[in-house]
Tab-separated table of C-alpha atoms and ligand atoms in Angstrom:
chain	number	residue	atom	x	y	z
A	1292	MET	CA	0.172	-0.206	0.070
A	1293	LYS	CA	1.364	3.450	-1.227
A	1294	LEU	CA	0.965	6.802	0.967
A	1295	ASN	CA	-1.129	8.838	-0.155
A	1296	ALA	CA	-0.703	12.269	-0.827
A	1297	LYS	CA	-1.701	13.831	2.551
A	1298	GLN	CA	0.249	10.812	4.471
A	1299	LEU	CA	3.258	12.163	2.177
A	1300	GLU	CA	2.997	15.426	3.546
A	1301	GLN	CA	2.756	14.124	6.803
A	1302	VAL	CA	5.788	12.457	6.878
A	1303	ASP	CA	7.382	14.901	5.035
A	1304	ALA	CA	6.482	17.684	7.954
A	1305	GLN	CA	7.285	14.568	10.746
A	1306	ILE	CA	10.410	14.875	9.109
A	1307	LYS	CA	11.132	18.046	9.057
A	1308	ARG	CA	10.332	18.791	12.767
A	1309	LEU	CA	11.952	15.982	14.130
A	1310	ILE	CA	15.265	17.584	12.566
A	1311	GLN	CA	14.496	21.156	13.938
A	1312	SER	CA	13.967	19.746	17.322
A	1313	ASP	CA	17.318	18.006	17.311
A	1314	SER	CA	16.270	14.772	18.946
A	1315	TYR	CA	18.070	11.254	18.078
A	1316	PHE	CA	16.219	11.192	15.066
A	1317	GLY	CA	16.626	14.319	13.316
A	1318	LYS	CA	20.048	14.157	14.383
A	1319	MET	CA	20.224	10.995	12.201
A	1320	TYR	CA	18.407	11.951	8.945
A	1321	LYS	CA	20.717	15.520	9.793
A	1322	GLU	CA	23.801	13.013	9.031
A	1323	ALA	CA	22.604	11.680	6.626
A	1324	GLY	CA	21.410	14.839	4.733
A	1325	ILE	CA	18.026	14.499	4.630
A	1326	THR	CA	15.527	16.483	5.029
A	1327	GLY	CA	12.220	15.240	3.974
A	1328	VAL	CA	10.444	13.475	1.629
A	1329	SER	CA	8.289	14.214	-1.816
A	1330	SER	CA	8.003	10.389	-3.169
A	1331	GLN	CA	7.042	6.745	-2.152
A	1332	GLU	CA	10.671	6.449	-3.820
A	1333	GLU	CA	12.504	8.830	-1.554
A	1334	PHE	CA	9.604	7.581	1.377
A	1335	GLU	CA	11.543	3.921	0.957
A	1336	LYS	CA	14.596	5.076	1.300
A	1337	LEU	CA	14.479	6.676	4.494
A	1338	PRO	CA	16.489	4.354	6.993
A	1339	PHE	CA	14.990	2.138	9.418
A	1340	ALA	CA	14.424	2.670	13.266
A	1341	ASP	CA	14.275	-0.109	15.659
A	1342	LYS	CA	14.270	-0.644	19.519
A	1343	ALA	CA	18.044	-0.689	19.369
A	1344	GLU	CA	17.986	2.473	18.634
A	1345	LEU	CA	15.519	3.225	21.085
A	1346	ARG	CA	17.073	1.936	23.497
A	1347	ASN	CA	20.280	3.633	22.336
A	1348	ALA	CA	18.266	7.463	23.121
A	1349	TYR	CA	17.614	6.027	27.227
A	1350	PRO	CA	16.226	8.025	28.492
A	1351	LEU	CA	14.191	10.846	27.115
A	1352	GLY	CA	16.917	10.464	23.928
A	1353	ILE	CA	13.908	10.703	21.361
A	1354	GLN	CA	11.888	13.065	22.623
A	1355	ALA	CA	10.904	16.126	19.992
A	1356	VAL	CA	9.289	18.843	21.584
A	1357	PRO	CA	10.453	20.613	24.784
A	1358	ASP	CA	9.592	19.472	27.852
A	1359	GLU	CA	6.376	21.369	28.727
A	1360	GLU	CA	4.667	19.717	26.174
A	1361	VAL	CA	5.590	16.133	27.387
A	1362	VAL	CA	1.994	15.217	29.971
A	1363	ARG	CA	2.992	11.619	30.509
A	1364	ILE	CA	5.809	8.988	30.029
A	1365	HIS	CA	5.531	5.305	29.082
A	1366	SER	CA	8.075	2.484	28.950
A	1367	SER	CA	7.930	-1.062	27.712
A	1368	SER	CA	9.759	-3.739	29.767
A	1369	GLY	CA	13.012	-5.046	28.456
A	1370	THR	CA	13.877	-8.875	28.729
A	1371	THR	CA	17.444	-7.571	28.117
A	1372	GLY	CA	19.422	-4.841	28.582
A	1373	LYS	CA	17.406	-0.789	28.677
A	1374	PRO	CA	13.674	-0.276	28.735
A	1375	VAL	CA	12.689	1.772	26.023
A	1376	ILE	CA	10.724	4.858	27.068
A	1377	ILE	CA	8.383	6.661	25.183
A	1378	PRO	CA	7.107	10.833	25.801
A	1379	TYR	CA	3.501	12.037	24.885
A	1380	THR	CA	1.997	14.875	24.534
A	1381	LYS	CA	-1.339	16.112	25.792
A	1382	LYS	CA	-2.684	15.132	21.772
A	1383	ASP	CA	-0.539	12.334	21.621
A	1384	VAL	CA	-2.741	10.837	24.685
A	1385	GLU	CA	-6.111	11.950	23.067
A	1386	ASP	CA	-5.147	10.711	19.602
A	1387	TRP	CA	-4.111	7.335	21.692
A	1388	ALA	CA	-7.871	7.085	23.356
A	1389	ILE	CA	-9.642	7.871	20.304
A	1390	MET	CA	-8.239	4.877	18.294
A	1391	PHE	CA	-8.703	3.206	21.441
A	1392	ALA	CA	-12.149	3.793	21.172
A	1393	ARG	CA	-12.891	3.506	17.798
A	1394	CYS	CA	-11.617	-0.436	17.780
A	1395	TYR	CA	-13.909	-0.630	20.975
A	1396	GLU	CA	-16.866	0.852	18.585
A	1397	THR	CA	-15.617	-1.430	15.989
A	1398	ALA	CA	-15.727	-4.535	17.962
A	1399	GLY	CA	-19.583	-3.196	18.373
A	1400	ILE	CA	-19.296	-1.941	22.602
A	1401	THR	CA	-21.107	0.850	23.050
A	1402	PRO	CA	-21.303	3.394	26.062
A	1403	LYS	CA	-23.990	1.621	27.568
A	1404	ASP	CA	-21.623	-1.689	27.911
A	1405	ARG	CA	-19.186	-2.204	30.749
A	1406	ILE	CA	-15.098	-3.009	30.604
A	1407	GLN	CA	-14.059	-4.608	33.186
A	1408	ILE	CA	-9.944	-3.990	32.220
A	1409	THR	CA	-7.569	-6.426	33.492
A	1410	PRO	CA	-4.295	-5.769	31.811
A	1411	GLY	CA	-1.550	-3.635	34.205
A	1412	TYR	CA	-1.983	0.008	34.497
A	1413	GLY	CA	1.749	1.695	34.746
A	1414	LEU	CA	4.365	2.040	32.840
A	1415	TRP	CA	3.616	0.155	30.392
A	1416	THR	CA	0.847	1.014	28.258
A	1417	ALA	CA	-1.796	-1.334	28.039
A	1418	GLY	CA	-4.326	-0.670	31.425
A	1419	ILE	CA	-4.298	2.826	30.850
A	1420	GLY	CA	-4.994	2.640	27.138
A	1421	PHE	CA	-8.301	0.241	27.586
A	1422	GLN	CA	-9.252	2.884	30.171
A	1423	ALA	CA	-8.843	6.120	28.131
A	1424	GLY	CA	-10.839	4.453	25.063
A	1425	ALA	CA	-13.747	3.525	27.215
A	1426	GLU	CA	-14.235	6.509	28.905
A	1427	LYS	CA	-13.403	8.023	25.731
A	1428	LEU	CA	-16.396	6.015	24.139
A	1429	GLY	CA	-18.864	6.869	27.037
A	1430	ALA	CA	-18.823	3.407	28.819
A	1431	MET	CA	-17.958	2.590	32.099
A	1432	ALA	CA	-14.743	1.255	32.695
A	1433	ILE	CA	-13.863	-1.083	35.832
A	1434	PRO	CA	-9.992	-0.593	36.391
A	1435	MET	CA	-9.294	-3.774	37.697
A	1436	GLY	CA	-5.780	-4.621	36.631
A	1437	PRO	CA	-4.266	-8.091	36.906
A	1438	GLY	CA	-4.209	-11.110	39.663
A	1439	ASN	CA	-7.433	-10.800	42.282
A	1440	THR	CA	-8.986	-13.704	40.675
A	1441	ASP	CA	-11.846	-13.942	43.524
A	1442	LYS	CA	-12.484	-10.345	43.331
A	1443	GLN	CA	-12.364	-10.346	39.430
A	1444	LEU	CA	-15.498	-12.762	39.204
A	1445	GLN	CA	-17.071	-10.709	42.551
A	1446	MET	CA	-17.059	-7.604	40.306
A	1447	MET	CA	-17.882	-9.492	37.137
A	1448	GLN	CA	-21.036	-10.195	38.751
A	1449	ASP	CA	-22.016	-7.268	40.698
A	1450	LEU	CA	-21.784	-4.992	38.277
A	1451	ASP	CA	-22.710	-7.219	35.099
A	1452	ALA	CA	-19.825	-7.015	33.260
A	1453	THR	CA	-20.351	-6.746	29.687
A	1454	VAL	CA	-16.588	-6.880	28.020
A	1455	ILE	CA	-13.665	-8.504	29.403
A	1456	CYS	CA	-10.043	-7.037	28.572
A	1457	ALA	CA	-7.687	-9.559	29.199
A	1458	THR	CA	-4.566	-10.893	27.731
A	1459	SER	CA	-4.889	-14.463	25.912
A	1460	SER	CA	-3.263	-16.574	29.090
A	1461	TYR	CA	-5.966	-14.544	31.818
A	1462	ALA	CA	-8.703	-14.908	30.112
A	1463	LEU	CA	-8.495	-18.542	29.753
A	1464	LEU	CA	-7.743	-18.578	33.300
A	1465	LEU	CA	-11.038	-16.571	34.110
A	1466	ALA	CA	-12.985	-18.817	31.926
A	1467	GLU	CA	-11.491	-21.901	33.357
A	1468	GLU	CA	-11.965	-20.371	36.947
A	1469	ILE	CA	-15.786	-19.288	36.292
A	1470	ASN	CA	-16.599	-23.100	34.231
A	1471	LYS	CA	-14.667	-24.620	38.048
A	1472	ARG	CA	-16.732	-22.595	40.016
A	1473	GLY	CA	-19.881	-23.020	38.472
A	1474	LEU	CA	-20.087	-19.420	37.820
A	1475	LYS	CA	-21.492	-19.400	34.016
A	1476	ASP	CA	-25.225	-17.978	34.647
A	1477	LYS	CA	-24.183	-14.981	36.919
A	1478	ILE	CA	-21.542	-13.574	34.039
A	1479	HIS	CA	-22.671	-10.857	31.593
A	1480	LEU	CA	-20.097	-11.513	29.827
A	1481	LYS	CA	-20.956	-10.257	25.964
A	1482	LYS	CA	-17.562	-9.896	24.042
A	1483	GLY	CA	-13.745	-10.072	24.968
A	1484	VAL	CA	-11.147	-7.880	23.401
A	1485	ILE	CA	-7.463	-9.257	23.775
A	1486	GLY	CA	-4.093	-8.405	23.204
A	1487	SER	CA	-3.161	-9.298	20.263
A	1488	GLU	CA	-0.553	-12.192	20.704
A	1489	ARG	CA	-0.307	-15.234	19.063
A	1490	TRP	CA	-2.638	-17.287	20.229
A	1491	SER	CA	-3.749	-20.783	19.485
A	1492	GLU	CA	-6.953	-21.586	18.044
A	1493	LYS	CA	-7.733	-24.536	20.591
A	1494	LYS	CA	-7.253	-21.980	23.421
A	1495	ARG	CA	-9.870	-19.233	21.332
A	1496	GLU	CA	-12.125	-21.714	20.698
A	1497	TYR	CA	-12.600	-22.693	24.331
A	1498	ILE	CA	-12.817	-18.805	25.955
A	1499	SER	CA	-15.046	-17.712	23.217
A	1500	ARG	CA	-17.565	-20.545	24.611
A	1501	GLU	CA	-17.115	-21.404	28.216
A	1502	LEU	CA	-17.818	-17.563	28.465
A	1503	GLY	CA	-20.844	-17.537	25.536
A	1504	ILE	CA	-18.529	-14.481	24.213
A	1505	GLU	CA	-17.258	-12.877	20.532
A	1506	LEU	CA	-13.762	-12.088	20.966
A	1507	TYR	CA	-11.401	-9.338	19.483
A	1508	ASP	CA	-7.664	-9.190	18.826
A	1509	ILE	CA	-6.403	-5.913	19.749
A	1510	TYR	CA	-3.051	-4.617	17.890
A	1511	GLY	CA	-0.405	-2.368	19.144
A	1512	LEU	CA	2.691	-1.308	20.564
A	1513	THR	CA	4.297	0.499	23.488
A	1514	GLU	CA	6.641	2.348	20.628
A	1515	ILE	CA	3.595	3.225	18.915
A	1516	TYR	CA	1.331	4.668	21.092
A	1517	GLY	CA	0.140	0.890	22.284
A	1518	PRO	CA	-2.463	-1.020	22.413
A	1519	GLY	CA	-5.510	-0.007	20.366
A	1520	ILE	CA	-4.081	0.436	16.715
A	1521	GLY	CA	-6.093	-1.888	15.093
A	1522	ILE	CA	-8.466	-4.856	15.944
A	1523	ASN	CA	-10.321	-7.215	14.283
A	1524	CYS	CA	-14.428	-6.230	13.031
A	1525	ILE	CA	-17.029	-8.791	13.262
A	1526	GLY	CA	-16.605	-10.109	9.576
A	1527	GLU	CA	-13.373	-11.772	11.308
A	1528	THR	CA	-11.406	-10.881	8.099
A	1529	GLY	CA	-8.017	-9.568	9.651
A	1530	MET	CA	-7.584	-5.945	11.941
A	1531	HIS	CA	-8.626	-2.490	10.958
A	1532	TYR	CA	-5.541	-0.186	11.655
A	1533	TRP	CA	-6.304	3.124	11.306
A	1534	ASP	CA	-4.603	4.942	8.901
A	1535	ASP	CA	-5.144	8.534	9.522
A	1536	TYR	CA	-2.839	8.222	11.988
A	1537	LEU	CA	-0.461	5.526	10.758
A	1538	TYR	CA	1.757	3.964	7.524
A	1539	ILE	CA	1.631	0.649	7.512
A	1540	GLU	CA	4.538	-1.300	5.503
A	1541	ILE	CA	4.807	-5.053	4.894
A	1542	ILE	CA	8.958	-6.056	4.317
A	1543	ASP	CA	10.806	-8.541	3.624
A	1544	PRO	CA	12.779	-8.929	7.492
A	1545	LYS	CA	15.588	-9.890	4.662
A	1546	THR	CA	16.222	-7.094	2.374
A	1547	GLY	CA	14.241	-4.957	4.288
A	1548	ILE	CA	12.227	-3.795	0.540
A	1549	PRO	CA	8.521	-4.166	1.108
A	1550	VAL	CA	6.557	-6.466	-0.841
A	1551	GLU	CA	3.675	-6.306	-2.759
A	1552	ASP	CA	-0.423	-6.095	-0.869
A	1553	GLY	CA	-1.214	-10.119	0.368
A	1554	GLU	CA	2.359	-10.644	0.583
A	1555	GLU	CA	3.901	-11.365	4.448
A	1556	GLY	CA	6.702	-10.039	6.460
A	1557	GLU	CA	7.351	-8.050	8.675
A	1558	ILE	CA	5.309	-4.866	9.813
A	1559	VAL	CA	6.636	-1.870	9.582
A	1560	ILE	CA	4.682	1.505	11.218
A	1561	THR	CA	5.539	5.171	10.314
A	1562	THR	CA	3.236	7.596	12.539
A	1563	LEU	CA	1.957	10.132	10.564
A	1564	VAL	CA	0.844	12.730	13.560
A	1565	LYS	CA	2.757	11.933	16.597
A	1566	GLU	CA	4.318	14.927	18.508
A	1567	GLY	CA	6.247	13.294	21.797
A	1568	ALA	CA	8.256	11.039	19.868
A	1569	PRO	CA	7.086	10.330	16.283
A	1570	LEU	CA	8.682	7.248	14.512
A	1571	ILE	CA	9.349	6.750	10.585
A	1572	ARG	CA	9.571	3.369	9.646
A	1573	PHE	CA	9.751	1.870	12.770
A	1574	ARG	CA	10.096	-2.154	12.732
A	1575	THR	CA	8.427	-4.402	14.869
A	1576	HIS	CA	9.466	-7.630	13.862
A	1577	ASP	CA	5.898	-8.413	13.352
A	1578	ILE	CA	5.244	-10.793	10.868
A	1579	SER	CA	1.606	-10.155	9.076
A	1580	ARG	CA	-0.024	-9.441	5.620
A	1581	ILE	CA	-1.371	-6.214	4.231
A	1582	ILE	CA	-5.295	-8.069	3.281
A	1583	PRO	CA	-5.904	-6.454	-0.062
A	1584	GLY	CA	-9.879	-4.633	-0.795
A	1585	GLN	CA	-12.485	-3.545	0.818
A	1586	CYS	CA	-13.540	-5.341	4.267
A	1587	LYS	CA	-16.732	-6.436	3.419
A	1588	CYS	CA	-18.003	-4.851	6.970
A	1589	GLY	CA	-17.857	-1.720	4.360
A	1590	ARG	CA	-15.194	0.254	6.650
A	1591	CYS	CA	-12.743	2.214	4.534
A	1592	TYR	CA	-9.995	1.082	6.826
A	1593	PRO	CA	-6.868	-1.108	5.458
A	1594	ARG	CA	-6.653	-4.305	7.340
A	1595	LEU	CA	-4.099	-6.389	8.118
A	1596	ASP	CA	-3.758	-10.245	8.768
A	1597	ILE	CA	-3.235	-11.719	12.460
A	1598	ILE	CA	0.268	-11.041	13.293
A	1599	GLN	CA	1.523	-14.855	12.572
A	1600	GLY	CA	5.541	-14.869	14.906
A	1601	ARG	CA	8.052	-12.797	14.939
A	1602	SER	CA	10.327	-12.132	12.790
A	1603	ASP	CA	13.262	-13.352	14.681
A	1604	ASP	CA	11.506	-16.214	14.882
A	1605	MET	CA	11.182	-17.383	11.236
A	1606	PHE	CA	12.567	-19.832	9.048
A	1607	LYS	CA	11.869	-20.722	5.248
A	1608	VAL	CA	11.568	-24.346	3.814
A	1609	HIS	CA	10.874	-24.587	-0.149
A	1610	GLY	CA	10.441	-21.046	-0.588
A	1611	VAL	CA	7.639	-20.674	2.397
A	1612	ASN	CA	8.063	-18.838	5.382
A	1613	MET	CA	7.490	-20.976	8.422
A	1614	PHE	CA	7.272	-20.477	12.390
A	1615	PRO	CA	7.365	-21.937	15.353
A	1616	SER	CA	4.401	-21.645	16.349
A	1617	GLN	CA	2.608	-23.533	13.718
A	1618	ILE	CA	4.554	-26.253	15.293
A	1619	GLU	CA	3.389	-25.158	18.680
A	1620	GLU	CA	0.248	-25.270	17.568
A	1621	LEU	CA	-0.280	-28.763	16.061
A	1622	LEU	CA	1.604	-30.514	18.752
A	1623	GLY	CA	-0.861	-29.295	21.162
A	1624	GLN	CA	-3.298	-31.593	18.735
A	1625	VAL	CA	-1.761	-35.197	19.327
A	1626	ASP	CA	-2.089	-37.130	22.284
A	1627	GLY	CA	0.461	-37.649	24.580
A	1628	VAL	CA	2.689	-35.026	22.628
A	1629	SER	CA	4.720	-32.758	25.566
A	1630	SER	CA	5.244	-29.025	24.540
A	1631	GLU	CA	8.544	-29.354	24.166
A	1632	TYR	CA	9.771	-29.681	20.355
A	1633	LYS	CA	13.228	-29.139	18.107
A	1634	ILE	CA	13.090	-28.272	14.391
A	1635	ASP	CA	16.502	-29.153	12.179
A	1636	ILE	CA	16.254	-28.026	8.858
A	1637	ALA	CA	18.776	-30.148	5.851
A	1638	HIS	CA	19.612	-29.570	2.644
A	1639	ASP	CA	19.597	-32.620	0.698
A	1640	ASP	CA	22.062	-31.840	-2.110
A	1641	GLU	CA	21.637	-35.263	-4.162
A	1642	LYS	CA	17.506	-34.423	-4.568
A	1643	ASN	CA	18.074	-30.589	-4.516
A	1644	ARG	CA	15.532	-30.101	-1.667
A	1645	ASP	CA	15.089	-28.895	2.208
A	1646	ILE	CA	14.617	-31.517	4.682
A	1647	ILE	CA	12.573	-30.481	8.070
A	1648	MET	CA	12.926	-33.542	10.697
A	1649	LEU	CA	10.470	-32.352	13.890
A	1650	THR	CA	11.884	-33.896	17.193
A	1651	VAL	CA	9.186	-34.244	19.531
A	1652	GLU	CA	8.587	-35.900	23.323
A	1653	ALA	CA	6.216	-38.731	24.141
A	1654	GLU	CA	4.920	-39.659	27.337
A	1655	GLY	CA	5.463	-43.498	27.983
A	1656	ARG	CA	1.922	-44.258	27.579
A	1657	VAL	CA	1.473	-43.975	23.705
A	1658	ASN	CA	2.641	-45.571	21.233
A	1659	PHE	CA	5.646	-43.617	19.068
A	1660	ASP	CA	5.444	-44.579	15.951
A	1661	GLU	CA	1.633	-43.875	15.660
A	1662	THR	CA	2.846	-40.748	17.249
A	1663	ALA	CA	5.081	-39.785	14.610
A	1664	ALA	CA	2.392	-40.854	11.871
A	1665	SER	CA	-0.262	-39.004	13.011
A	1666	LEU	CA	1.948	-35.734	13.517
A	1667	LYS	CA	3.686	-36.014	9.995
A	1668	ASN	CA	0.306	-36.188	8.289
A	1669	LEU	CA	-1.029	-32.959	9.926
A	1670	VAL	CA	1.864	-31.173	9.522
A	1671	LYS	CA	1.916	-32.279	5.677
A	1672	SER	CA	-1.574	-31.100	5.515
A	1673	ARG	CA	-1.333	-27.851	7.538
A	1674	MET	CA	1.998	-26.675	5.864
A	1675	MET	CA	2.386	-28.286	2.736
A	1676	VAL	CA	5.820	-29.760	4.261
A	1677	THR	CA	6.814	-33.573	4.876
A	1678	PRO	CA	8.388	-33.295	8.087
A	1679	LYS	CA	10.783	-36.295	9.301
A	1680	VAL	CA	9.392	-36.955	12.569
A	1681	VAL	CA	11.349	-38.574	15.303
A	1682	VAL	CA	9.469	-39.124	19.106
A	1683	VAL	CA	11.777	-39.394	21.905
A	1684	PRO	CA	10.423	-40.056	25.537
A	1685	VAL	CA	9.669	-36.791	27.484
A	1686	GLY	CA	12.635	-35.062	28.946
A	1687	THR	CA	15.423	-36.189	26.515
A	1688	LEU	CA	15.036	-32.108	25.106
A	1689	PRO	CA	17.329	-29.780	27.060
A	1690	ARG	CA	15.148	-27.696	28.895
A	1691	SER	CA	16.267	-24.247	29.399
A	1692	GLU	CA	14.714	-21.100	31.654
A	1693	LYS	CA	15.926	-18.543	28.848
A	1694	LYS	CA	14.421	-18.855	25.523
A	1695	THR	CA	14.482	-22.140	24.301
A	1696	GLN	CA	16.653	-22.311	20.798
A	1697	ARG	CA	13.906	-24.560	18.802
A	1698	VAL	CA	15.200	-23.701	15.086
A	1699	PHE	CA	18.496	-25.169	14.621
A	1700	ASP	CA	19.452	-24.434	10.135
A	1701	HIS	CA	22.407	-26.368	8.832
A	1702	ARG	CA	21.793	-25.386	5.457
A	1703	ALA	CA	24.961	-23.536	3.392
A	1704	GLN	CA	24.032	-20.003	3.848
B	1940	ZN	ZN1	-14.147	-5.108	9.179
């Protein structure tokens, strides 16, 4: 999707403002001799912004307005090293609330709804984003924050909450508790707004069925306002995003070159009107695609498909992009198989084809040969590749407290 004339003007203005502010990115553009953009070609030559740079600019190096205009900061928790701090102006806070309210509206939520908010409040953008959006919409916000399941369920009943906002894991926990305590008849939830981490279809069906609710995936990241920059509509054909605030391109994560609409790649976001910390071509490392054409719901906002995974985890077999999360999902469908696995990819030079080998663990009570065969068929039918499957006893594969390496690519680079 190309920038329209207005978006191009907005990006040009953002760049000029950044340079004038002498902020981290302003200096970067100045040193690179960039003064603005007047065409799609020029835009696509602009350098990407990455999380590592935001860390370099810690704490407030990316701030592009005078101190007196900053009304709030948020921070994304860094799993490694320094966190990232994002300053917001009054307008940024307002714009975020407008976008979030639009998300609620897209999910069919109205001022009559009562929205129970379980994501955390504080430095991160979660709870407060859900809250501001609810208030902007005119709905009743119930600002619970995370944890304390007893109290959550009590308030949910006493206040007749109609919408639950949660991570998929917490929504699952609540669904299980409601089921266990036999509270189903006392709960009046109609919709769930769930942070758009990748989650399995199995989990989604369970939550939807147990709570009797429609589920909506909300997208966002702290660097770009927070959650609320996109959500799926009732059509369930991808997430609409707000192109009056953001320009989204999909790039090949290896080459950095934008791909055609409909093709999968990494989401790169440019903020069009952000003041406190504008970001131009920010690499999210989330993998998705732009869904071409107009949605059957009639909204004109463009659509992103559901997030497939992180570009850091992606691997390619026979030219097809794959993610460990896809394998993970299939493991959940085979009886007796643990969640641990290892993927080895090699190249058979003689036959000139890629070979994918999947090592999984199974409990002693199941037949390993049958397990291997059913997993092989499952992968073949869902992912269009035929793996070799090796089944080993539970506890054989290495466990790690840190992120476990799942994919081992033995092909010559
Ligand atoms: Zn739609």
